[in-house]
Coordinates of C-alpha atoms in Angstrom, one line a residue:
M1 CA -16.8 42.8 126.4
S2 CA -17.1 42.4 122.7
H3 CA -17.5 46.1 122.1
I4 CA -18.7 45.8 118.5
K5 CA -20.3 42.9 116.9
P6 CA -18.7 42.4 113.4
L7 CA -21.6 42.5 111.0
K8 CA -23.4 39.1 111.0
L9 CA -20.3 37.4 112.5
S10 CA -22.4 34.6 113.9
A11 CA -23.8 34.1 110.4
F12 CA -20.3 33.6 109.0
A13 CA -19.7 30.8 111.6
L14 CA -23.0 29.1 110.7
L15 CA -22.3 29.3 107.0
V16 CA -18.8 27.9 107.2
L17 CA -19.9 25.1 109.5
A18 CA -22.5 23.9 107.7
G19 CA -39.8 40.2 101.6
C20 CA -43.1 41.0 101.8
S21 CA -44.9 44.4 101.4
A22 CA -45.7 46.6 104.4
T23 CA -49.0 46.3 106.2
V24 CA -49.5 48.6 109.2
Q25 CA -52.7 48.3 111.2
A26 CA -52.6 51.8 112.5
Q27 CA -53.0 55.4 111.3
V28 CA -50.3 58.0 111.6
S29 CA -51.2 60.3 114.4
T30 CA -50.5 64.0 114.1
S31 CA -51.7 64.8 117.6
K32 CA -49.4 64.9 120.5
E33 CA -50.3 61.4 121.8
F34 CA -48.1 58.5 122.9
I35 CA -46.9 56.2 120.2
T36 CA -48.0 52.7 120.8
A37 CA -47.2 49.5 118.9
P38 CA -49.8 48.6 116.3
A39 CA -51.3 45.1 116.1
A40 CA -49.0 44.2 113.2
V41 CA -46.0 45.8 111.4
V42 CA -44.3 44.1 108.5
K43 CA -41.7 46.3 106.8
K44 CA -41.1 46.0 103.1
A45 CA -37.7 44.8 102.2
P46 CA -35.1 45.9 101.5
L47 CA -34.9 49.3 103.2
S48 CA -33.7 52.2 101.0
E49 CA -30.2 53.5 101.5
N50 CA -31.5 56.6 103.3
E51 CA -33.8 54.5 105.5
L52 CA -31.0 52.2 106.5
K53 CA -28.7 55.1 107.4
R54 CA -31.3 56.8 109.5
W55 CA -33.6 53.9 110.7
S56 CA -32.9 54.5 114.4
H57 CA -34.5 58.0 113.9
L58 CA -37.6 56.8 112.2
D59 CA -41.1 56.0 113.5
L60 CA -42.8 52.6 114.0
I61 CA -46.2 53.9 112.8
K62 CA -45.2 56.2 110.0
D63 CA -42.3 54.2 108.6
S64 CA -43.0 50.7 109.9
I65 CA -39.5 50.7 111.3
P66 CA -38.9 50.4 115.1
G67 CA -36.8 53.5 115.4
M68 CA -36.9 56.0 118.3
S69 CA -39.2 58.5 116.5
V70 CA -36.4 61.1 116.7
D71 CA -37.4 62.9 113.5
K72 CA -41.0 63.1 114.7
A73 CA -39.9 64.6 118.0
Y74 CA -37.9 67.3 116.3
A75 CA -40.7 68.1 113.8
E76 CA -43.6 68.1 116.2
L77 CA -42.3 68.7 119.7
L78 CA -39.0 70.6 119.5
Q79 CA -39.4 73.0 116.6
G80 CA -39.0 76.6 117.8
K81 CA -37.9 75.5 121.3
K82 CA -34.5 76.3 122.7
G83 CA -32.8 73.9 125.0
Q84 CA -29.7 74.3 127.0
K85 CA -26.3 72.7 126.3
V86 CA -25.8 69.3 127.9
I87 CA -22.3 67.8 128.4
V88 CA -22.2 64.1 127.6
G89 CA -19.3 62.1 128.8
I90 CA -18.1 59.4 126.5
V91 CA -16.1 56.9 128.5
D92 CA -14.6 54.8 125.7
S93 CA -11.7 54.1 123.4
G94 CA -11.2 57.7 122.5
V95 CA -12.9 60.1 120.1
D96 CA -11.6 61.7 117.0
I97 CA -12.5 65.3 118.1
E98 CA -11.3 66.6 114.7
H99 CA -14.0 64.7 112.7
E100 CA -15.8 66.9 110.3
D101 CA -19.3 65.8 111.5
L102 CA -18.5 66.5 115.2
Q103 CA -17.4 70.1 114.8
G104 CA -19.1 72.4 117.2
M105 CA -20.1 69.4 119.4
I106 CA -16.9 69.0 121.4
W107 CA -16.5 70.1 125.0
T108 CA -13.7 72.5 125.8
N109 CA -12.4 73.1 129.2
K110 CA -12.5 76.9 129.5
K111 CA -10.5 76.8 132.7
E112 CA -7.4 75.5 131.0
I113 CA -5.0 77.5 128.8
P114 CA -4.2 75.2 125.8
G115 CA -0.6 74.0 125.5
N116 CA 1.0 75.9 128.4
G117 CA 1.9 72.7 130.3
I118 CA 0.3 74.1 133.5
D119 CA -2.6 72.6 135.4
D120 CA -4.6 75.9 135.3
D121 CA -7.8 74.6 136.9
K122 CA -5.7 72.7 139.5
N123 CA -7.7 69.4 139.0
G124 CA -4.5 67.4 138.7
F125 CA -4.7 67.0 134.9
I126 CA -2.4 69.2 132.8
D127 CA -3.9 70.8 129.6
D128 CA -7.1 68.6 129.7
I129 CA -8.7 70.8 127.1
H130 CA -11.2 68.3 125.6
G131 CA -11.1 65.6 128.3
W132 CA -8.5 63.1 129.5
N133 CA -6.8 59.9 128.3
F134 CA -6.2 57.5 131.2
L135 CA -4.7 54.9 128.9
G136 CA -1.8 57.1 127.7
D137 CA -0.2 55.3 124.7
A138 CA -1.7 51.9 125.5
V139 CA -4.1 50.3 123.0
H140 CA -4.3 46.6 123.7
E141 CA -5.1 44.8 126.9
N142 CA -5.9 41.4 128.4
L143 CA -9.4 40.3 129.2
E144 CA -10.0 40.5 132.9
M145 CA -10.3 36.7 133.1
T146 CA -6.8 36.5 131.6
R147 CA -5.4 38.8 134.3
I148 CA -7.0 36.7 137.0
V149 CA -5.6 33.5 135.6
K150 CA -2.1 35.1 135.3
K151 CA -2.1 35.9 139.0
G152 CA -2.3 32.2 139.8
D153 CA -4.6 29.9 141.7
D154 CA -5.5 31.5 145.0
G155 CA -8.1 28.8 145.8
S156 CA -11.0 31.3 145.2
A157 CA -14.2 30.5 143.3
E158 CA -13.4 33.6 141.1
Y159 CA -10.1 32.0 140.0
K160 CA -11.8 28.7 139.1
E161 CA -14.6 30.4 137.2
A162 CA -12.1 32.7 135.4
L163 CA -9.9 29.7 134.4
A164 CA -12.9 27.8 133.1
Q165 CA -14.1 30.8 131.0
Y166 CA -10.5 31.5 129.8
T167 CA -10.0 27.9 128.6
E168 CA -13.4 28.0 126.8
K169 CA -12.7 31.4 125.3
Y170 CA -9.2 30.4 124.1
Q171 CA -10.5 27.3 122.3
E172 CA -13.2 29.4 120.7
A173 CA -10.6 31.9 119.5
L174 CA -8.6 29.1 117.9
K175 CA -11.7 27.9 116.1
D176 CA -12.5 31.5 115.1
K177 CA -9.0 31.9 113.7
E178 CA -9.4 28.8 111.6
Q179 CA -12.8 30.0 110.4
A180 CA -11.5 33.5 109.5
D181 CA -8.7 32.0 107.5
I182 CA -11.2 29.8 105.6
L183 CA -13.5 32.8 104.9
L184 CA -10.6 35.0 103.7
G185 CA -9.5 32.1 101.5
F186 CA -13.0 32.1 99.8
H187 CA -12.8 35.9 99.5
N188 CA -9.3 35.9 98.0
T189 CA -10.4 33.2 95.5
L190 CA -13.2 35.4 94.3
K191 CA -11.1 38.6 94.2
K192 CA -8.7 36.8 91.9
E193 CA -11.5 35.3 89.7
L194 CA -13.3 38.7 89.4
N195 CA -10.0 40.7 89.2
K196 CA -11.3 43.2 91.7
T197 CA -10.9 43.8 95.5
D198 CA -14.4 45.2 96.2
Y199 CA -17.3 43.3 94.7
K200 CA -21.0 43.0 95.4
Q201 CA -23.4 40.1 95.3
E202 CA -24.5 40.9 91.7
D203 CA -20.8 40.6 90.6
L204 CA -20.9 36.9 91.6
K205 CA -23.4 36.2 88.8
S206 CA -20.8 36.8 86.2
I207 CA -18.6 33.9 87.4
T208 CA -18.7 31.0 84.9
S209 CA -15.7 29.0 86.1
A210 CA -16.2 25.3 86.6
D211 CA -13.4 25.2 89.2
P212 CA -14.8 23.5 92.4
N213 CA -13.0 25.9 94.7
V214 CA -14.3 28.9 92.8
L215 CA -17.9 27.5 92.8
R216 CA -17.7 26.8 96.6
S217 CA -16.4 30.2 97.3
K218 CA -19.1 31.7 95.2
A219 CA -21.8 29.7 97.0
I220 CA -20.5 30.6 100.4
M221 CA -20.2 34.3 99.7
N222 CA -23.6 34.4 98.1
Q223 CA -25.1 33.1 101.3
I224 CA -23.1 35.6 103.4
F225 CA -24.3 38.5 101.2
T226 CA -27.9 37.3 101.4
N227 CA -27.7 37.1 105.2
A228 CA -25.6 40.2 105.9
G229 CA -27.6 42.6 103.8
P230 CA -26.7 45.5 101.5
T231 CA -24.1 47.2 103.7
F232 CA -21.8 44.1 103.8
N233 CA -18.3 44.8 102.4
P234 CA -16.3 41.5 102.2
E235 CA -12.9 43.2 101.9
S236 CA -13.2 45.4 105.0
E237 CA -15.4 43.2 107.2
L238 CA -13.6 39.9 106.7
T239 CA -10.3 41.7 107.2
E240 CA -11.7 43.2 110.4
Y241 CA -13.0 39.8 111.5
S242 CA -9.6 38.2 111.0
E243 CA -7.8 41.1 112.8
Q244 CA -10.2 40.8 115.7
V245 CA -9.5 37.1 116.3
E246 CA -5.8 37.7 115.8
D247 CA -5.9 40.4 118.5
Q248 CA -7.8 38.0 120.8
L249 CA -4.9 35.5 120.6
K250 CA -2.1 38.0 120.5
Y251 CA -3.3 40.4 123.3
N252 CA -6.7 39.6 125.0
L253 CA -6.0 36.0 125.8
N254 CA -2.2 36.1 125.8
K255 CA -1.0 35.6 129.4
D256 CA 2.5 36.9 128.5
Y257 CA 1.2 40.2 127.3
D258 CA 1.2 43.2 129.7
G259 CA -0.4 46.3 128.2
R260 CA -0.3 48.2 131.5
K261 CA 3.5 48.6 131.5
I262 CA 3.0 51.1 128.6
I263 CA 1.0 53.4 131.0
G264 CA 3.4 52.9 133.9
D265 CA 0.5 53.0 136.4
N266 CA -0.4 50.5 139.1
P267 CA -4.0 49.4 138.5
E268 CA -4.3 48.0 142.0
D269 CA -3.7 51.4 143.6
I270 CA -6.8 53.7 143.4
K271 CA -5.0 56.5 145.4
N272 CA -2.7 57.2 142.4
N273 CA -5.3 58.9 140.3
H274 CA -3.4 61.2 138.0
Y275 CA -1.8 59.4 135.0
G276 CA -2.2 59.3 131.3
N277 CA -2.3 62.3 129.0
N278 CA -4.6 64.8 127.2
V279 CA -4.6 63.2 123.7
V280 CA -8.2 62.0 123.9
F281 CA -8.1 59.9 120.7
G282 CA -4.9 58.0 121.9
P283 CA -1.7 57.2 120.0
D284 CA -3.4 56.0 116.9
K285 CA -6.6 57.8 115.9
E286 CA -7.8 54.8 113.8
K287 CA -8.0 52.8 117.1
A288 CA -10.5 55.4 118.4
L289 CA -13.1 53.9 116.0
H290 CA -15.5 52.6 118.7
G291 CA -15.6 55.8 120.8
T292 CA -15.9 58.0 117.7
H293 CA -18.8 55.9 116.4
V294 CA -20.5 56.2 119.9
A295 CA -20.0 60.0 119.9
G296 CA -21.4 60.3 116.4
I297 CA -24.6 58.4 117.3
I298 CA -25.2 61.0 120.0
A299 CA -23.9 64.2 118.5
Q300 CA -23.0 64.1 114.8
V301 CA -24.4 67.4 113.4
R302 CA -28.0 67.1 112.2
G303 CA -29.0 68.1 108.7
N304 CA -25.6 69.0 107.3
N305 CA -25.6 66.3 104.5
L306 CA -22.5 64.6 106.1
G307 CA -22.8 61.0 107.2
G308 CA -25.7 60.4 109.6
D309 CA -27.5 62.6 112.1
G310 CA -27.0 62.6 115.9
V311 CA -29.9 62.1 118.3
A312 CA -29.1 65.2 120.3
N313 CA -28.6 68.7 118.8
N314 CA -27.5 70.6 121.8
V315 CA -24.7 68.7 123.4
E316 CA -21.0 68.8 124.0
I317 CA -19.0 65.6 123.9
L318 CA -16.5 65.3 126.8
T319 CA -14.1 62.4 126.0
V320 CA -12.6 60.2 128.6
R321 CA -10.4 57.5 127.1
A322 CA -10.4 54.5 129.5
V323 CA -11.5 51.5 127.4
P324 CA -8.7 49.6 125.6
D325 CA -8.9 46.8 123.0
G326 CA -9.5 44.2 125.7
D327 CA -11.1 44.6 129.1
E328 CA -11.0 47.9 130.9
Y329 CA -9.5 48.2 134.4
D330 CA -11.9 49.0 137.2
K331 CA -9.6 51.8 138.4
D332 CA -9.7 53.5 135.0
I333 CA -13.5 53.3 134.8
A334 CA -14.0 54.6 138.3
L335 CA -11.7 57.6 137.7
A336 CA -13.2 58.2 134.3
I337 CA -16.7 58.5 135.7
R338 CA -15.5 60.8 138.4
Y339 CA -13.6 63.0 135.9
A340 CA -16.7 63.3 133.7
V341 CA -18.9 64.2 136.6
D342 CA -16.4 66.8 138.0
N343 CA -16.3 68.5 134.6
G344 CA -20.0 69.0 134.3
A345 CA -21.3 65.9 132.4
K346 CA -25.1 65.3 133.0
V347 CA -25.1 62.1 131.0
I348 CA -22.3 59.6 130.7
N349 CA -22.3 56.8 128.1
G350 CA -20.6 53.6 129.0
S351 CA -20.4 51.2 126.0
F352 CA -18.1 48.8 127.8
G353 CA -18.4 45.8 130.2
K354 CA -16.8 42.6 131.3
S355 CA -17.7 39.4 133.2
F356 CA -15.2 39.8 136.1
S357 CA -14.6 42.9 138.2
P358 CA -12.0 42.5 140.9
H359 CA -12.3 46.1 142.2
K360 CA -16.0 46.6 141.4
Q361 CA -16.5 48.5 144.7
W362 CA -14.3 51.3 143.2
V363 CA -16.8 51.5 140.3
Y364 CA -19.8 51.2 142.6
D365 CA -18.5 54.2 144.6
A366 CA -18.1 56.2 141.4
I367 CA -21.7 55.4 140.3
Q368 CA -22.9 56.6 143.7
Y369 CA -20.8 59.7 143.4
A370 CA -22.4 60.4 140.0
A371 CA -25.8 59.8 141.6
K372 CA -25.1 62.4 144.3
K373 CA -24.1 64.9 141.5
D374 CA -27.3 64.1 139.5
V375 CA -25.6 62.4 136.6
L376 CA -27.2 59.7 134.6
I377 CA -25.0 56.8 133.4
V378 CA -26.2 54.9 130.3
H379 CA -24.6 51.4 130.0
A380 CA -24.5 48.8 127.3
A381 CA -26.0 45.4 128.3
G382 CA -23.3 43.4 126.5
N383 CA -23.1 41.3 123.3
D384 CA -23.0 37.6 124.3
G385 CA -26.7 36.8 123.9
Y386 CA -26.9 35.9 127.6
N387 CA -29.4 36.3 130.3
I388 CA -27.4 38.5 132.6
D389 CA -29.7 37.9 135.5
E390 CA -27.9 34.6 135.9
T391 CA -24.9 34.9 138.2
K392 CA -22.5 33.3 135.8
N393 CA -23.4 35.9 133.1
I394 CA -23.1 39.1 135.1
N395 CA -22.0 42.1 132.9
Y396 CA -20.0 44.7 135.0
P397 CA -20.5 47.4 135.9
N398 CA -24.0 47.0 137.2
D399 CA -26.1 48.8 139.8
S400 CA -27.0 45.8 142.0
K401 CA -24.3 44.3 144.3
D402 CA -26.4 41.2 144.8
N403 CA -27.6 41.1 141.2
V404 CA -31.1 41.9 142.3
K405 CA -31.6 45.0 144.4
E406 CA -30.3 48.3 142.9
F407 CA -28.0 50.4 145.1
A408 CA -28.3 53.5 142.8
D409 CA -31.1 55.0 140.7
N410 CA -28.9 56.7 138.1
L411 CA -27.7 53.8 135.9
I412 CA -29.8 52.4 133.1
T413 CA -28.8 49.3 131.1
I414 CA -29.6 49.1 127.4
G415 CA -30.2 46.1 125.2
A416 CA -30.2 46.2 121.4
I417 CA -32.9 45.8 118.8
N418 CA -32.8 45.6 115.0
K419 CA -34.8 47.4 112.3
S420 CA -37.6 44.8 111.8
Y421 CA -40.5 44.9 114.3
G422 CA -41.7 41.4 115.1
E423 CA -40.6 38.4 117.2
N424 CA -37.0 38.8 116.0
V425 CA -36.7 42.5 116.8
V426 CA -34.3 41.9 119.7
A427 CA -30.8 41.6 118.2
P428 CA -29.6 38.0 118.7
F429 CA -26.3 39.2 120.1
S430 CA -28.0 41.4 122.8
N431 CA -27.9 40.4 126.4
F432 CA -31.2 40.4 128.2
G433 CA -32.7 39.9 131.6
K434 CA -35.9 41.0 133.3
I435 CA -33.9 42.3 136.4
N436 CA -30.7 43.7 134.9
V437 CA -31.6 45.1 131.5
D438 CA -33.9 48.1 131.7
V439 CA -35.0 48.8 128.1
F440 CA -33.9 48.3 124.5
A441 CA -32.7 50.8 121.7
P442 CA -31.5 50.5 118.1
G443 CA -28.2 48.7 117.9
E444 CA -27.9 46.8 114.7
E445 CA -26.5 48.4 111.5
I446 CA -26.1 51.9 112.9
Y447 CA -24.4 54.4 110.6
A448 CA -22.2 57.0 112.3
T449 CA -18.8 58.7 112.4
V450 CA -15.5 56.8 112.5
P451 CA -12.0 58.4 112.6
N452 CA -10.5 60.5 109.9
N453 CA -13.8 61.9 108.4
K454 CA -15.2 58.5 107.6
Y455 CA -18.5 56.8 108.4
K456 CA -19.4 53.2 109.0
Y457 CA -22.2 50.8 109.9
L458 CA -21.5 49.1 113.3
Q459 CA -23.6 47.0 115.6
G460 CA -23.7 46.0 119.2
T461 CA -25.3 47.1 122.5
S462 CA -22.4 49.6 122.3
M463 CA -24.5 51.4 119.6
A464 CA -27.8 50.9 121.4
S465 CA -26.5 52.6 124.6
P466 CA -25.6 56.0 122.9
N467 CA -28.9 56.0 121.1
A468 CA -30.6 55.9 124.5
A469 CA -28.0 58.4 125.9
G470 CA -28.9 60.8 123.1
V471 CA -32.5 60.7 124.1
A472 CA -31.5 61.3 127.7
A473 CA -29.5 64.3 126.6
L474 CA -32.5 65.7 124.7
I475 CA -34.6 65.4 127.9
R476 CA -31.9 67.0 130.0
S477 CA -31.5 69.8 127.4
Y478 CA -35.2 70.8 127.1
Y479 CA -36.3 69.8 130.7
P480 CA -33.2 70.7 132.8
K481 CA -35.0 70.6 136.1
L482 CA -35.7 66.9 135.8
K483 CA -33.3 64.8 137.9
A484 CA -31.2 61.9 136.6
A485 CA -33.4 59.3 138.3
Q486 CA -36.5 60.9 136.7
V487 CA -34.8 60.8 133.2
K488 CA -34.1 57.1 133.7
K489 CA -37.7 56.4 134.7
I490 CA -38.9 58.4 131.6
L491 CA -36.7 56.4 129.2
M492 CA -38.1 53.2 130.7
D493 CA -41.8 54.1 131.2
S494 CA -42.3 56.0 127.9
G495 CA -41.0 53.3 125.6
V496 CA -42.9 51.5 122.9
A497 CA -43.8 47.9 123.8
L498 CA -41.9 45.0 122.2
P499 CA -44.1 42.3 120.6
S500 CA -45.7 40.0 123.1
M501 CA -43.4 37.1 122.0
V502 CA -39.7 37.7 121.1
V503 CA -36.7 35.6 120.4
L504 CA -33.9 36.2 123.0
G505 CA -30.3 35.3 122.7
K506 CA -28.7 32.6 120.6
S507 CA -29.2 28.9 120.6
E508 CA -26.2 26.8 121.9
N509 CA -26.8 24.6 118.9
P510 CA -26.2 26.7 115.7
E511 CA -28.5 24.4 113.7
E512 CA -31.4 25.1 116.1
K513 CA -33.3 28.3 116.1
P514 CA -34.2 29.7 119.5
K515 CA -38.0 29.8 120.2
P516 CA -39.9 33.0 121.0
I517 CA -40.8 33.5 124.6
S518 CA -42.8 36.2 126.4
S519 CA -41.2 39.6 126.0
V520 CA -41.6 40.2 129.8
E521 CA -38.5 38.0 130.1
S522 CA -36.4 40.4 128.0
S523 CA -36.0 43.3 130.5
K524 CA -37.7 45.3 133.3
T525 CA -39.9 47.1 130.8
A526 CA -40.2 44.9 127.7
K527 CA -40.0 48.2 125.8
M528 CA -37.9 50.1 123.2
V529 CA -36.7 53.7 123.9
N530 CA -38.8 56.3 122.0
A531 CA -37.7 60.0 121.9
Y532 CA -41.2 61.3 121.0
N533 CA -42.9 59.6 123.9
A534 CA -40.0 60.4 126.3
L535 CA -40.3 64.2 125.6
L536 CA -44.1 64.1 126.0
M537 CA -43.7 62.4 129.4
A538 CA -40.9 64.8 130.3
E539 CA -43.3 67.7 129.5
D540 CA -46.0 66.2 131.7
L541 CA -43.6 65.5 134.6
S542 CA -42.1 69.0 134.4
K543 CA -45.7 70.3 134.9
G544 CA -46.3 68.1 137.8
K545 CA -48.3 65.4 136.0
S546 CA -47.3 61.9 137.1
K547 CA -49.1 60.0 134.3
K548 CA -48.8 60.2 130.5

């Protein structure tokens, strides 16, 4: 899947091709009652820097921002309470376990003696002190559709569909490459004109040149700044955009590229299940950006004046590196889930996904194995703006072999919302579906850890999933007797309702705005995860009360 959505990337395409005060009709409640959506919420714009960095922790009633009421939960429900440690498995691109804001939050395998080259706990993984890296020194990979096309026409419907999607994706990548070059050209023109690499929107006002190229560059970048918001950095984000489309053509869609030979493992043989190494951030720590950001959303230390705050304060992050730059292999994901389960994880975050899954049964078996061991798997819905109830848009892994009936009760699928409550609250990139998406969580402009003691805003359902996983970890910490299936039900049932009408996905015609439809089409619940409500419901359930 597209693991991260480059900030307002769709807006860049539209631009090249082509604030009101807050009123909240509700009172802030200081009693321990469920938070419900008021009749109208319009947030003043823009958000302050502090609000923006922490918006996912804020409260719809108090702050008029559709966060998860995490701060309210800590202040009113958790103060003075002591929970137990919860191990959270991060199946991802790797985690910078040395990051300053994750110190004290990293799982350590106490059954292993570090650096002795011996499999002390006899689990088949030597010196797996902080987790395991199933990818070894590999970083890049094909998309699954590319791998299917490479194998040749076997007459199957899967091959035909993969070929059709591959052809479309390749043409899109070529257009994106052209677009990225144009945008970088505009940016480089302005850098030269301003004589500075990093500039902000206000700097553009000083440009007085009559050169048509400079004026066009100024106009385009002005529009991008206006659309993307205060966190937009043209130097870093346009460079990342360009690198991403380059990687698509060089690795993801390149039929001549074979990333697996770096690992030396046969991805078609599930019986060979011990490969890789113990370097959980991989061969290049910078490439562990995605997993480090996910880990930070869940577990970065609260209240230490570094970066942002994690959702859960009593967790240990167990890293399983299994997601490359490209599509993950079913074998790696199945073994990664089993590894996390076997090493004590009670919540596993899976911010990955793909549209083809040749060995999906291996993953289904791993999900059911996790269910038997009482482990909740929190999974990102995907970033294509699709209705994933439609067969052509399935996002693997899922928990319904026929795309309708669930075979396990321990996997919850999370869509993404943004920071403005209203008909546009569902992020336009977020997949949706009233059967296969369970609930939504904050996923746009989320501030968290990235490698080498840095912090960054990223967006995607990849960010929404760990926000929900963090709340799940809170429940499992303070109410450890509740089962995984109960935690899933709490996350869904206790959420705050979306507005009655919402915009879902993106229009196929970029000049047309999609129309709002009933929010019941968005997901099973038409709700947003809320930590305060979830903990109240967990309290009731732990006391034997079935209703809120």
